[in-house]
Amino acid sequence: MAILVGVWLLGCTGKASTDPVSRASSCQDSPDRLASLAYTGSSLFVFRDGGLYADSSGGCVKVGAYFTPGFDTANYSRTGDSYFLKTSQGAFPLRDRYAESFQGHARLRDLFVHSMSDTDKIWTAMTLLSPSAPTVAEYVALRKCVLDGSCAFRDNRIDLVDDPIGTSGKVLEFVAVAPNRDAVTSKASIESSLSHFTMGDDLWFRARFLFSDSLPYSIADFESEWLLESPGPRIVFDNGALAIEDKFGSKPKFRQTNPVSMPRNRWVSIQAHLHFDTSAGSIELWQDGVKIIAATGPTIPVSFAIQTNIEIGITATDRACTVHMDDVEWSKTPFAP
């Protein structure tokens, strides 16, 4: 029986604070303010009770929830320099370093964590958001039955296939159809919820991609699952060229000064380096070994965020497309040359 496939099943067990929040005429002046989030045309404020607050004619008022206080200690333990995810069946080790060439796997499901003994694996979920599975409940049910072998893919799919141009062995193929009015976007991606990057950490990521037709919007997301809308940076396309977008606040986008168009029908190496900081993070991106973006800006929404999820493949698209991927890896330290 799958135990960790879809770590969302574990839930966040932290309990909300019952301490009253000090009222103030301005959210900025409240002693309970933890952080400010700049949105286009407005600001929202994160308070210690986990709420989102905004200034209004009636003063500083709560408009929603951003996190559950205690999510870090409720869901993680630490021994020395190693972190563990708390589960109902014990502690499962997290991985700071990972590399996968997709060779030696007979089936897609062999990539995923299914039990507490699968500590050599890191993939915990896949997302198949599409017109035939347009809601969270529908695509969660779909991935569960696909991974346990009780159903087949519908429209969007992920497969272990032979390299389409014959230069490698097995690679991952992601296929997504265009969304319709019932699905705001389309996805065909795999995801790991077993990483742990915090303020001050570095994330080095690289993989090889092959694009044969239309480009998706995004191909790699680095998210914090315990915060509202799972914010974080992501690798995207902007007018056919790679860019990095912060999926939080006003969603700033870091573009190439001299955009290099993405080639088709050949393997392309894409590498990113992110230093996590709320204001002065490092944002670097390479295409085929050539640095195409070097910028400074926010890479984490709040100082207490934990970047937990790495999602890759077709992580969002507004059109039908096919993407192949191979040789994915990430680390807290730079890769060897």
Tab-separated table of C-alpha atoms in Angstrom, residues 25-299:
chain	number	residue	atom	x	y	z
A	25	SER	CA	-4.710	51.294	13.075
A	26	SER	CA	-2.077	50.228	10.532
A	27	CYS	CA	-0.921	46.675	9.835
A	28	GLN	CA	2.603	47.988	9.335
A	29	ASP	CA	2.651	49.254	12.937
A	30	SER	CA	1.361	46.074	14.572
A	31	PRO	CA	3.846	44.232	16.853
A	32	ASP	CA	2.402	40.969	15.507
A	33	ARG	CA	3.476	41.619	11.908
A	34	LEU	CA	5.982	39.027	10.678
A	35	ALA	CA	6.310	40.008	7.035
A	36	SER	CA	4.911	42.142	4.247
A	37	LEU	CA	3.958	40.771	0.839
A	38	ALA	CA	3.961	43.265	-2.017
A	39	TYR	CA	1.230	42.682	-4.572
A	40	THR	CA	0.509	44.831	-7.602
A	41	GLY	CA	-1.223	47.917	-6.265
A	42	SER	CA	-1.443	46.742	-2.650
A	43	SER	CA	0.310	45.066	0.281
A	44	LEU	CA	-0.713	42.202	2.506
A	45	PHE	CA	0.782	41.499	5.906
A	46	VAL	CA	1.563	38.142	7.513
A	47	PHE	CA	0.926	38.032	11.272
A	48	ARG	CA	2.135	35.603	13.932
A	49	ASP	CA	-1.272	33.908	14.103
A	50	GLY	CA	-0.729	32.762	10.490
A	51	GLY	CA	-3.276	35.211	9.110
A	52	LEU	CA	-3.097	37.575	6.155
A	53	TYR	CA	-4.054	41.135	7.050
A	54	ALA	CA	-4.719	44.290	5.046
A	55	ASP	CA	-5.254	47.947	5.853
A	56	SER	CA	-8.781	49.207	5.367
A	57	SER	CA	-10.933	52.119	6.454
A	58	GLY	CA	-11.689	50.125	9.612
A	59	GLY	CA	-8.011	49.601	10.438
A	60	CYS	CA	-5.918	46.480	10.051
A	61	VAL	CA	-8.255	43.540	9.299
A	62	LYS	CA	-7.726	39.833	8.668
A	63	VAL	CA	-8.516	38.794	5.110
A	64	GLY	CA	-7.345	35.177	5.047
A	65	ALA	CA	-4.881	32.563	6.273
A	66	TYR	CA	-1.273	32.212	5.079
A	67	PHE	CA	0.189	29.427	7.228
A	68	THR	CA	-0.494	27.276	10.277
A	69	PRO	CA	1.760	28.233	13.212
A	70	GLY	CA	3.978	25.365	14.253
A	71	PHE	CA	4.083	23.725	10.796
A	72	ASP	CA	7.867	23.307	10.999
A	73	THR	CA	8.123	21.437	14.307
A	74	ALA	CA	4.866	19.578	13.645
A	75	ASN	CA	6.100	18.106	10.367
A	76	TYR	CA	9.888	17.871	10.664
A	77	SER	CA	12.521	16.566	13.056
A	78	ARG	CA	16.265	17.025	12.931
A	79	THR	CA	19.215	14.873	13.933
A	80	GLY	CA	22.546	16.619	13.427
A	81	ASP	CA	22.496	18.042	9.910
A	82	SER	CA	19.793	15.635	8.699
A	83	TYR	CA	16.080	16.451	8.484
A	84	PHE	CA	13.218	13.973	8.631
A	85	LEU	CA	9.566	14.203	7.648
A	86	LYS	CA	7.246	13.102	10.438
A	87	THR	CA	4.652	10.582	9.255
A	88	SER	CA	2.087	8.390	10.969
A	89	GLN	CA	4.517	5.492	10.509
A	90	GLY	CA	7.664	7.213	11.712
A	91	ALA	CA	10.325	9.571	10.413
A	92	PHE	CA	11.241	9.507	6.715
A	93	PRO	CA	14.624	11.005	5.695
A	94	LEU	CA	14.750	14.086	3.486
A	95	ARG	CA	17.311	14.452	0.701
A	96	ASP	CA	19.525	17.480	0.035
A	97	ARG	CA	21.171	15.823	-2.950
A	98	TYR	CA	19.554	13.779	-5.704
A	99	ALA	CA	20.446	12.540	-9.203
A	100	GLU	CA	18.380	10.398	-11.572
A	101	SER	CA	19.073	9.224	-15.127
A	102	PHE	CA	15.872	7.080	-15.351
A	103	GLN	CA	17.803	4.000	-16.433
A	104	GLY	CA	17.026	0.576	-14.982
A	105	HIS	CA	13.345	1.282	-14.255
A	106	ALA	CA	10.787	-1.028	-15.839
A	107	ARG	CA	7.719	1.034	-14.948
A	108	LEU	CA	6.909	4.635	-14.137
A	109	ARG	CA	5.606	3.640	-10.695
A	110	ASP	CA	9.089	2.310	-9.831
A	111	LEU	CA	10.298	5.916	-9.514
A	112	PHE	CA	7.971	6.718	-6.613
A	113	VAL	CA	8.055	6.247	-2.851
A	114	HIS	CA	5.521	3.590	-1.868
A	115	SER	CA	6.658	2.523	1.604
A	116	MET	CA	8.848	3.546	4.516
A	117	SER	CA	11.607	1.331	3.098
A	118	ASP	CA	11.856	3.345	-0.144
A	119	THR	CA	14.479	5.742	1.226
A	120	ASP	CA	16.456	5.507	-2.020
A	121	LYS	CA	13.565	7.157	-3.904
A	122	ILE	CA	12.413	10.760	-3.820
A	123	TRP	CA	9.380	11.228	-6.109
A	124	THR	CA	6.164	11.432	-4.102
A	125	ALA	CA	3.463	12.612	-6.501
A	126	MET	CA	2.496	13.406	-10.057
A	127	THR	CA	-0.020	15.936	-11.285
A	128	LEU	CA	-2.265	15.344	-14.302
A	129	LEU	CA	-4.437	18.456	-14.315
A	130	SER	CA	-6.408	18.502	-17.561
A	131	PRO	CA	-9.905	18.801	-19.050
A	132	SER	CA	-10.607	15.195	-18.005
A	133	ALA	CA	-9.348	15.808	-14.437
A	134	PRO	CA	-9.935	19.530	-13.796
A	135	THR	CA	-10.265	19.510	-9.997
A	136	VAL	CA	-7.876	18.644	-7.183
A	137	ALA	CA	-10.062	15.723	-6.084
A	138	GLU	CA	-10.182	14.327	-9.628
A	139	TYR	CA	-6.465	14.513	-10.404
A	140	VAL	CA	-5.510	13.200	-6.944
A	141	ALA	CA	-7.785	10.191	-7.503
A	142	LEU	CA	-6.363	9.750	-11.009
A	143	ARG	CA	-2.730	9.714	-9.933
A	144	LYS	CA	-3.504	7.278	-7.126
A	145	CYS	CA	-5.098	4.725	-9.421
A	146	VAL	CA	-2.475	5.207	-12.168
A	147	LEU	CA	0.307	4.532	-9.665
A	148	ASP	CA	-1.385	1.497	-8.132
A	149	GLY	CA	-2.153	0.092	-11.590
A	150	SER	CA	-5.928	0.117	-11.275
A	151	CYS	CA	-6.555	2.658	-14.072
A	152	ALA	CA	-4.933	4.158	-17.151
A	153	PHE	CA	-4.022	7.720	-18.103
A	154	ARG	CA	-6.791	9.798	-19.656
A	155	ASP	CA	-5.487	12.702	-21.762
A	156	ASN	CA	-2.372	14.062	-20.029
A	157	ARG	CA	0.236	11.390	-19.332
A	158	ILE	CA	3.799	10.644	-18.191
A	159	ASP	CA	5.780	7.674	-19.512
A	160	LEU	CA	9.220	6.102	-19.441
A	161	VAL	CA	10.162	5.956	-23.142
A	162	ASP	CA	13.179	5.508	-25.377
A	163	ASP	CA	15.041	8.700	-26.208
A	164	PRO	CA	13.156	10.080	-29.265
A	165	ILE	CA	16.401	11.047	-31.020
A	166	GLY	CA	18.338	7.959	-29.949
A	167	THR	CA	21.199	9.532	-28.003
A	168	SER	CA	20.232	8.203	-24.552
A	169	GLY	CA	18.426	5.205	-23.108
A	170	LYS	CA	15.205	5.650	-21.150
A	171	VAL	CA	13.884	9.190	-20.571
A	172	LEU	CA	10.695	10.674	-19.164
A	173	GLU	CA	8.046	11.887	-21.591
A	174	PHE	CA	5.418	14.409	-20.460
A	175	VAL	CA	2.368	14.983	-22.661
A	176	ALA	CA	-0.302	17.613	-21.952
A	177	VAL	CA	-3.371	18.657	-23.903
A	178	ALA	CA	-4.591	22.243	-23.951
A	179	PRO	CA	-6.770	23.322	-21.007
A	180	ASN	CA	-10.401	24.251	-21.426
A	181	ARG	CA	-12.682	26.514	-19.414
A	182	ASP	CA	-12.985	23.864	-16.688
A	183	ALA	CA	-9.187	23.665	-16.180
A	184	VAL	CA	-7.381	26.965	-15.670
A	185	THR	CA	-4.126	25.372	-16.858
A	186	SER	CA	-2.856	21.967	-17.935
A	187	LYS	CA	-0.151	19.948	-16.162
A	188	ALA	CA	1.783	16.706	-16.552
A	189	SER	CA	4.519	16.728	-13.926
A	190	ILE	CA	6.276	14.707	-11.240
A	191	GLU	CA	7.025	16.099	-7.811
A	192	SER	CA	9.143	15.482	-4.746
A	193	SER	CA	8.033	16.724	-1.326
A	194	LEU	CA	11.217	15.486	0.334
A	195	SER	CA	13.483	18.527	0.110
A	196	HIS	CA	14.215	21.089	2.824
A	197	PHE	CA	15.645	24.466	1.790
A	198	THR	CA	15.363	27.470	4.109
A	199	MET	CA	16.439	31.111	4.293
A	200	GLY	CA	20.158	31.333	3.510
A	201	ASP	CA	20.358	27.972	1.711
A	202	ASP	CA	21.427	27.460	-1.898
A	203	LEU	CA	19.631	25.267	-4.403
A	204	TRP	CA	21.483	24.019	-7.469
A	205	PHE	CA	19.298	22.326	-10.078
A	206	ARG	CA	19.935	20.962	-13.550
A	207	ALA	CA	18.325	18.656	-16.062
A	208	ARG	CA	18.293	17.984	-19.792
A	209	PHE	CA	15.128	18.792	-21.736
A	210	LEU	CA	13.998	18.142	-25.289
A	211	PHE	CA	11.157	20.234	-26.747
A	212	SER	CA	9.613	18.945	-29.959
A	213	ASP	CA	6.713	21.312	-30.533
A	214	SER	CA	4.986	24.054	-28.548
A	215	LEU	CA	6.673	25.226	-25.355
A	216	PRO	CA	4.853	24.994	-22.008
A	217	TYR	CA	4.733	27.977	-19.666
A	218	SER	CA	6.834	26.438	-16.867
A	219	ILE	CA	9.074	23.376	-16.488
A	220	ALA	CA	10.372	23.478	-12.888
A	221	ASP	CA	8.779	24.879	-9.701
A	222	PHE	CA	10.469	25.201	-6.291
A	223	GLU	CA	7.666	25.552	-3.750
A	224	SER	CA	6.820	25.888	-0.060
A	225	GLU	CA	3.854	23.562	0.498
A	226	TRP	CA	3.065	24.899	3.989
A	227	LEU	CA	2.296	28.435	2.764
A	228	LEU	CA	-0.787	29.635	0.900
A	229	GLU	CA	-0.635	28.757	-2.825
A	230	SER	CA	2.746	26.977	-2.424
A	231	PRO	CA	4.886	30.007	-3.346
A	232	GLY	CA	8.407	29.928	-4.771
A	233	PRO	CA	10.517	30.576	-7.876
A	234	ARG	CA	9.960	28.657	-11.098
A	235	ILE	CA	11.679	28.262	-14.469
A	236	VAL	CA	9.385	29.554	-17.204
A	237	PHE	CA	9.341	30.594	-20.841
A	238	ASP	CA	8.911	34.215	-21.878
A	239	ASN	CA	8.413	34.717	-25.627
A	240	GLY	CA	10.212	31.463	-26.366
A	241	ALA	CA	13.194	32.114	-24.096
A	242	LEU	CA	13.923	30.918	-20.564
A	243	ALA	CA	13.217	33.158	-17.575
A	244	ILE	CA	12.694	32.794	-13.818
A	245	GLU	CA	9.492	33.966	-12.138
A	246	ASP	CA	8.705	34.363	-8.457
A	247	LYS	CA	5.331	32.698	-7.928
A	248	PHE	CA	4.436	34.979	-5.034
A	249	GLY	CA	3.668	38.638	-4.323
A	250	SER	CA	3.610	40.699	-7.510
A	251	LYS	CA	5.278	37.766	-9.358
A	252	PRO	CA	8.414	39.525	-10.615
A	253	LYS	CA	10.009	37.894	-13.653
A	254	PHE	CA	13.758	37.820	-14.295
A	255	ARG	CA	14.394	37.807	-18.047
A	256	GLN	CA	17.429	37.453	-20.273
A	257	THR	CA	19.047	40.696	-21.409
A	258	ASN	CA	19.622	39.198	-24.863
A	259	PRO	CA	17.055	36.407	-25.116
A	260	VAL	CA	18.224	33.092	-26.569
A	261	SER	CA	15.384	31.170	-28.190
A	262	MET	CA	14.887	27.589	-27.075
A	263	PRO	CA	15.873	25.130	-29.838
A	264	ARG	CA	13.652	22.198	-30.790
A	265	ASN	CA	14.318	18.502	-31.348
A	266	ARG	CA	17.630	18.335	-29.515
A	267	TRP	CA	18.659	17.946	-25.903
A	268	VAL	CA	19.293	21.187	-24.004
A	269	SER	CA	20.957	21.412	-20.600
A	270	ILE	CA	19.220	23.819	-18.196
A	271	GLN	CA	20.807	24.711	-14.868
A	272	ALA	CA	19.617	27.078	-12.134
A	273	HIS	CA	21.110	28.415	-8.909
A	274	LEU	CA	18.921	30.038	-6.271
A	275	HIS	CA	20.160	31.529	-3.009
A	276	PHE	CA	17.092	31.824	-0.804
A	277	ASP	CA	16.572	35.284	0.653
A	278	THR	CA	13.518	37.507	1.105
A	279	SER	CA	15.130	40.456	-0.721
A	280	ALA	CA	18.709	39.810	-1.899
A	281	GLY	CA	18.601	36.263	-3.230
A	282	SER	CA	20.787	35.076	-6.098
A	283	ILE	CA	19.016	34.112	-9.328
A	284	GLU	CA	21.191	32.451	-11.962
A	285	LEU	CA	20.265	30.400	-15.027
A	286	TRP	CA	22.364	28.591	-17.636
A	287	GLN	CA	21.407	27.155	-21.053
A	288	ASP	CA	23.855	24.621	-22.501
A	289	GLY	CA	26.529	25.821	-20.080
A	290	VAL	CA	26.161	29.516	-20.958
A	291	LYS	CA	24.916	31.802	-18.205
A	292	ILE	CA	21.868	33.656	-19.511
A	293	ILE	CA	20.498	35.237	-16.309
A	294	ALA	CA	22.336	36.681	-13.299
A	295	ALA	CA	20.112	38.764	-11.032
A	296	THR	CA	19.410	39.639	-7.423
A	297	GLY	CA	15.950	39.693	-5.875
A	298	PRO	CA	13.530	37.895	-3.581
A	299	THR	CA	13.616	34.109	-3.879
